[in-house]
Amino acid sequence: MIELREHYQEILDSLGEAAKIAGREPSDITLMAVSKTRTYQEMLDLYSCGQLLFGENRVQEVQEKVPLARPEGMRLHLIGHLQSNKAKKAVELFDGIDSVDSLKLAKKIEGYLSRPFPILLELKTAQEESKSGFSSEDELFSALDVIMQSTYLQVRGLMTIGPLDGDEKMVRTAFSRLRKAYDAVQKRFAPPSFDTLSMGMSSDYRLAIEEGSNLVRIGTKLFGKRG
Ligand SMILES: *Cc1c(COP(=O)(O)O)cnc(C)c1O
């Protein structure tokens, strides 16, 4: 617990530093704690340090691990690929879905909603085959033409996973591409409360912040290596 508190403070400091280097305000950057494979108790420990936003990548894990009655202010978002047949469950378990990667999935989610619900659209910015996400800006924009008509879906921003084995240049290229897509969506669709550019993980959050990220998703650096 003491160790977790120390890691947490180190990361907050490091995010602040990265923000300053990029000429931005530390308060511009939000930390999402990625708690996949970690216990609910570890999440509560971090919550008691002041962390509110958590990310998980699997519906089933959350269903088994996290009770529906959660401490006040705790928010849990899905950041992993969601199969359409789990959309109903996801809407019950999560406060937002940051990994919407197809129009079909967006429609499915909308169908289960009866409350305003924040989503991010995921763009594939690296060429790794297995990775989910809209495969091009054009595909993302056509989906937005439809999603913008939704009653409940609130498009809050964009998300990407940078190339995991890329060099600095490749990583920057991916992040800068998402930043451009973000600006283009803002200009073309101006979704209300569009404010989130989610990119950067333990290994690449400094570069992401330099390229404009305002939400970094950190697991390993907070909790240690996953088993
Ligand atoms: C696991 C995961 C993270 C966190 O990765 P770390 O390298 O442990 O910081 C961030 N985003 C997504 C989508 C993930 O699946």
PDB file of C-alpha atoms in Angstrom, residues 34-195:
ATOM      1  CA  VAL A  34      -5.432   0.400 -15.844  1.00  0.00           C
ATOM      2  CA  SER A  35      -6.338  -2.245 -13.294  1.00  0.00           C
ATOM      3  CA  LYS A  36      -6.698  -5.345 -15.480  1.00  0.00           C
ATOM      4  CA  THR A  37      -5.417  -8.476 -13.708  1.00  0.00           C
ATOM      5  CA  ARG A  38      -5.309  -6.543 -10.416  1.00  0.00           C
ATOM      6  CA  THR A  39      -7.659  -7.215  -7.523  1.00  0.00           C
ATOM      7  CA  TYR A  40     -10.568  -5.046  -6.508  1.00  0.00           C
ATOM      8  CA  GLN A  41      -8.715  -4.406  -3.246  1.00  0.00           C
ATOM      9  CA  GLU A  42      -5.810  -2.919  -5.203  1.00  0.00           C
ATOM     10  CA  MET A  43      -8.287  -0.673  -6.990  1.00  0.00           C
ATOM     11  CA  LEU A  44      -9.715   0.431  -3.642  1.00  0.00           C
ATOM     12  CA  ASP A  45      -6.211   1.103  -2.322  1.00  0.00           C
ATOM     13  CA  LEU A  46      -5.533   3.373  -5.263  1.00  0.00           C
ATOM     14  CA  TYR A  47      -8.935   4.996  -4.887  1.00  0.00           C
ATOM     15  CA  SER A  48      -8.019   5.857  -1.322  1.00  0.00           C
ATOM     16  CA  CYS A  49      -4.923   7.635  -2.705  1.00  0.00           C
ATOM     17  CA  GLY A  50      -7.304   9.826  -4.692  1.00  0.00           C
ATOM     18  CA  GLN A  51      -7.561   8.024  -8.048  1.00  0.00           C
ATOM     19  CA  LEU A  52     -11.078   8.004  -9.537  1.00  0.00           C
ATOM     20  CA  LEU A  53     -10.770   6.833 -13.148  1.00  0.00           C
ATOM     21  CA  PHE A  54     -10.012   3.167 -13.845  1.00  0.00           C
ATOM     22  CA  GLY A  55      -9.694   1.206 -17.091  1.00  0.00           C
ATOM     23  CA  GLU A  56     -10.323  -2.475 -17.707  1.00  0.00           C
ATOM     24  CA  ASN A  57     -10.092  -4.402 -20.962  1.00  0.00           C
ATOM     25  CA  ARG A  58     -12.423  -7.374 -20.398  1.00  0.00           C
ATOM     26  CA  VAL A  59     -16.121  -7.444 -19.587  1.00  0.00           C
ATOM     27  CA  GLN A  60     -15.959 -10.814 -17.899  1.00  0.00           C
ATOM     28  CA  GLU A  61     -13.118  -9.850 -15.583  1.00  0.00           C
ATOM     29  CA  VAL A  62     -15.047  -6.809 -14.362  1.00  0.00           C
ATOM     30  CA  GLN A  63     -18.198  -8.833 -13.921  1.00  0.00           C
ATOM     31  CA  GLU A  64     -16.329 -11.230 -11.648  1.00  0.00           C
ATOM     32  CA  LYS A  65     -14.166  -8.691  -9.862  1.00  0.00           C
ATOM     33  CA  VAL A  66     -15.898  -5.366  -9.382  1.00  0.00           C
ATOM     34  CA  PRO A  67     -19.197  -4.991  -7.484  1.00  0.00           C
ATOM     35  CA  LEU A  68     -21.856  -2.751  -8.991  1.00  0.00           C
ATOM     36  CA  ALA A  69     -21.992  -0.669  -5.804  1.00  0.00           C
ATOM     37  CA  ARG A  70     -18.748   1.287  -5.952  1.00  0.00           C
ATOM     38  CA  PRO A  71     -17.267   4.014  -3.811  1.00  0.00           C
ATOM     39  CA  GLU A  72     -18.435   7.495  -4.618  1.00  0.00           C
ATOM     40  CA  GLY A  73     -16.847   9.052  -7.683  1.00  0.00           C
ATOM     41  CA  MET A  74     -15.091   5.904  -8.880  1.00  0.00           C
ATOM     42  CA  ARG A  75     -15.475   5.579 -12.643  1.00  0.00           C
ATOM     43  CA  LEU A  76     -14.704   2.521 -14.677  1.00  0.00           C
ATOM     44  CA  HIS A  77     -14.208   2.556 -18.450  1.00  0.00           C
ATOM     45  CA  LEU A  78     -13.762  -0.274 -20.907  1.00  0.00           C
ATOM     46  CA  ILE A  79     -10.570   0.062 -22.975  1.00  0.00           C
ATOM     47  CA  GLY A  80     -10.473  -3.339 -24.679  1.00  0.00           C
ATOM     48  CA  HIS A  81     -12.208  -4.692 -27.769  1.00  0.00           C
ATOM     49  CA  LEU A  82     -15.897  -5.320 -27.115  1.00  0.00           C
ATOM     50  CA  GLN A  83     -17.817  -8.059 -28.889  1.00  0.00           C
ATOM     51  CA  SER A  84     -21.330  -6.995 -29.834  1.00  0.00           C
ATOM     52  CA  ASN A  85     -22.865  -9.853 -27.857  1.00  0.00           C
ATOM     53  CA  LYS A  86     -21.376  -8.415 -24.657  1.00  0.00           C
ATOM     54  CA  ALA A  87     -22.557  -4.859 -25.272  1.00  0.00           C
ATOM     55  CA  LYS A  88     -25.553  -5.169 -22.943  1.00  0.00           C
ATOM     56  CA  LYS A  89     -23.400  -6.352 -20.056  1.00  0.00           C
ATOM     57  CA  ALA A  90     -20.806  -3.666 -20.779  1.00  0.00           C
ATOM     58  CA  VAL A  91     -23.410  -0.923 -20.579  1.00  0.00           C
ATOM     59  CA  GLU A  92     -24.444  -2.212 -17.146  1.00  0.00           C
ATOM     60  CA  LEU A  93     -20.908  -2.537 -15.804  1.00  0.00           C
ATOM     61  CA  PHE A  94     -19.060   0.469 -17.199  1.00  0.00           C
ATOM     62  CA  ASP A  95     -19.389   4.239 -16.978  1.00  0.00           C
ATOM     63  CA  GLY A  96     -18.020   4.641 -20.473  1.00  0.00           C
ATOM     64  CA  ILE A  97     -16.560   2.689 -23.376  1.00  0.00           C
ATOM     65  CA  ASP A  98     -13.269   4.041 -24.723  1.00  0.00           C
ATOM     66  CA  SER A  99     -12.743   1.381 -27.365  1.00  0.00           C
ATOM     67  CA  VAL A 100     -15.687   1.692 -29.773  1.00  0.00           C
ATOM     68  CA  ASP A 101     -14.204   0.411 -33.010  1.00  0.00           C
ATOM     69  CA  SER A 102     -17.100  -0.069 -35.424  1.00  0.00           C
ATOM     70  CA  LEU A 103     -20.432   1.485 -36.347  1.00  0.00           C
ATOM     71  CA  LYS A 104     -22.098  -1.838 -35.714  1.00  0.00           C
ATOM     72  CA  LEU A 105     -20.856  -1.852 -32.130  1.00  0.00           C
ATOM     73  CA  ALA A 106     -21.873   1.773 -31.561  1.00  0.00           C
ATOM     74  CA  LYS A 107     -25.418   0.988 -32.727  1.00  0.00           C
ATOM     75  CA  LYS A 108     -25.545  -2.054 -30.516  1.00  0.00           C
ATOM     76  CA  ILE A 109     -24.474  -0.035 -27.466  1.00  0.00           C
ATOM     77  CA  GLU A 110     -26.966   2.736 -28.236  1.00  0.00           C
ATOM     78  CA  GLY A 111     -29.720   0.133 -28.376  1.00  0.00           C
ATOM     79  CA  TYR A 112     -29.152  -0.835 -24.752  1.00  0.00           C
ATOM     80  CA  LEU A 113     -28.902   2.686 -23.346  1.00  0.00           C
ATOM     81  CA  SER A 114     -31.420   4.756 -21.470  1.00  0.00           C
ATOM     82  CA  ARG A 115     -28.929   7.291 -20.097  1.00  0.00           C
ATOM     83  CA  PRO A 116     -26.316   9.577 -21.645  1.00  0.00           C
ATOM     84  CA  PHE A 117     -23.206   7.487 -22.114  1.00  0.00           C
ATOM     85  CA  PRO A 118     -19.659   8.639 -22.963  1.00  0.00           C
ATOM     86  CA  ILE A 119     -17.693   6.821 -25.635  1.00  0.00           C
ATOM     87  CA  LEU A 120     -14.370   7.244 -27.371  1.00  0.00           C
ATOM     88  CA  LEU A 121     -13.811   6.017 -30.895  1.00  0.00           C
ATOM     89  CA  GLU A 122     -10.678   3.959 -31.378  1.00  0.00           C
ATOM     90  CA  LEU A 123      -8.550   4.518 -34.453  1.00  0.00           C
ATOM     91  CA  LYS A 124      -5.983   1.990 -35.548  1.00  0.00           C
ATOM     92  CA  THR A 125      -2.821   4.009 -36.033  1.00  0.00           C
ATOM     93  CA  ALA A 126      -0.314   1.171 -36.219  1.00  0.00           C
ATOM     94  CA  GLN A 127      -0.251  -1.626 -38.728  1.00  0.00           C
ATOM     95  CA  GLU A 128      -0.281  -4.569 -36.330  1.00  0.00           C
ATOM     96  CA  GLU A 129      -2.898  -6.963 -37.667  1.00  0.00           C
ATOM     97  CA  SER A 130      -4.494  -8.109 -34.446  1.00  0.00           C
ATOM     98  CA  LYS A 131      -5.213  -4.648 -33.166  1.00  0.00           C
ATOM     99  CA  SER A 132      -8.768  -3.371 -33.157  1.00  0.00           C
ATOM    100  CA  GLY A 133      -9.924   0.099 -34.107  1.00  0.00           C
ATOM    101  CA  PHE A 134     -11.384   1.882 -37.110  1.00  0.00           C
ATOM    102  CA  SER A 135      -8.904   1.172 -39.856  1.00  0.00           C
ATOM    103  CA  SER A 136      -8.955   4.631 -41.418  1.00  0.00           C
ATOM    104  CA  GLU A 137     -10.061   8.199 -40.837  1.00  0.00           C
ATOM    105  CA  ASP A 138     -12.617   7.852 -43.641  1.00  0.00           C
ATOM    106  CA  GLU A 139     -14.218   4.873 -41.966  1.00  0.00           C
ATOM    107  CA  LEU A 140     -14.291   6.763 -38.676  1.00  0.00           C
ATOM    108  CA  PHE A 141     -15.906   9.816 -40.265  1.00  0.00           C
ATOM    109  CA  SER A 142     -18.613   7.763 -41.997  1.00  0.00           C
ATOM    110  CA  ALA A 143     -19.403   6.092 -38.691  1.00  0.00           C
ATOM    111  CA  LEU A 144     -19.612   9.503 -37.043  1.00  0.00           C
ATOM    112  CA  ASP A 145     -22.165  10.661 -39.611  1.00  0.00           C
ATOM    113  CA  VAL A 146     -24.473   8.057 -38.085  1.00  0.00           C
ATOM    114  CA  ILE A 147     -23.305   8.065 -34.461  1.00  0.00           C
ATOM    115  CA  MET A 148     -23.882  11.813 -34.207  1.00  0.00           C
ATOM    116  CA  GLN A 149     -27.623  11.106 -34.617  1.00  0.00           C
ATOM    117  CA  SER A 150     -27.687   8.965 -31.467  1.00  0.00           C
ATOM    118  CA  THR A 151     -29.882   9.831 -28.526  1.00  0.00           C
ATOM    119  CA  TYR A 152     -27.591   8.595 -25.771  1.00  0.00           C
ATOM    120  CA  LEU A 153     -24.079   8.067 -27.136  1.00  0.00           C
ATOM    121  CA  GLN A 154     -21.828  11.011 -26.361  1.00  0.00           C
ATOM    122  CA  VAL A 155     -18.698  11.016 -28.462  1.00  0.00           C
ATOM    123  CA  ARG A 156     -16.175  12.462 -26.043  1.00  0.00           C
ATOM    124  CA  GLY A 157     -12.997  11.860 -28.011  1.00  0.00           C
ATOM    125  CA  LEU A 158     -10.620   9.453 -29.720  1.00  0.00           C
ATOM    126  CA  MET A 159      -8.352   6.703 -28.512  1.00  0.00           C
ATOM    127  CA  THR A 160      -5.444   4.728 -29.921  1.00  0.00           C
ATOM    128  CA  ILE A 161      -2.805   2.222 -28.923  1.00  0.00           C
ATOM    129  CA  GLY A 162       0.620   3.208 -30.239  1.00  0.00           C
ATOM    130  CA  PRO A 163       2.866   0.651 -31.952  1.00  0.00           C
ATOM    131  CA  LEU A 164       4.085  -1.576 -29.138  1.00  0.00           C
ATOM    132  CA  ASP A 165       7.393  -2.480 -30.717  1.00  0.00           C
ATOM    133  CA  GLY A 166       7.968   0.729 -32.613  1.00  0.00           C
ATOM    134  CA  ASP A 167      10.877   3.147 -32.369  1.00  0.00           C
ATOM    135  CA  GLU A 168      10.312   6.716 -31.219  1.00  0.00           C
ATOM    136  CA  LYS A 169       9.593   7.986 -34.693  1.00  0.00           C
ATOM    137  CA  MET A 170       6.918   5.362 -35.362  1.00  0.00           C
ATOM    138  CA  VAL A 171       5.283   6.026 -32.026  1.00  0.00           C
ATOM    139  CA  ARG A 172       5.210   9.774 -32.629  1.00  0.00           C
ATOM    140  CA  THR A 173       3.814   9.259 -36.119  1.00  0.00           C
ATOM    141  CA  ALA A 174       0.944   7.191 -34.729  1.00  0.00           C
ATOM    142  CA  PHE A 175       0.135   9.696 -31.989  1.00  0.00           C
ATOM    143  CA  SER A 176       0.390  12.675 -34.270  1.00  0.00           C
ATOM    144  CA  ARG A 177      -1.992  10.942 -36.662  1.00  0.00           C
ATOM    145  CA  LEU A 178      -4.585  10.531 -33.904  1.00  0.00           C
ATOM    146  CA  ARG A 179      -4.128  14.173 -32.920  1.00  0.00           C
ATOM    147  CA  LYS A 180      -4.867  15.223 -36.503  1.00  0.00           C
ATOM    148  CA  ALA A 181      -7.922  12.987 -36.643  1.00  0.00           C
ATOM    149  CA  TYR A 182      -9.090  14.533 -33.360  1.00  0.00           C
ATOM    150  CA  ASP A 183      -8.779  18.053 -34.769  1.00  0.00           C
ATOM    151  CA  ALA A 184     -10.579  16.973 -37.933  1.00  0.00           C
ATOM    152  CA  VAL A 185     -13.491  15.466 -35.979  1.00  0.00           C
ATOM    153  CA  GLN A 186     -13.733  18.588 -33.875  1.00  0.00           C
ATOM    154  CA  LYS A 187     -13.887  20.750 -36.970  1.00  0.00           C
ATOM    155  CA  ARG A 188     -16.232  18.613 -39.010  1.00  0.00           C
ATOM    156  CA  PHE A 189     -18.657  17.311 -36.382  1.00  0.00           C
ATOM    157  CA  ALA A 190     -18.086  19.504 -33.310  1.00  0.00           C
ATOM    158  CA  PRO A 191     -19.571  16.919 -30.942  1.00  0.00           C
ATOM    159  CA  PRO A 192     -20.758  18.535 -27.682  1.00  0.00           C
ATOM    160  CA  SER A 193     -18.217  17.895 -24.858  1.00  0.00           C
ATOM    161  CA  PHE A 194     -15.614  16.540 -27.263  1.00  0.00           C
ATOM    162  CA  ASP A 195     -12.504  16.873 -25.101  1.00  0.00           C
TER     163      ASP A 195
END
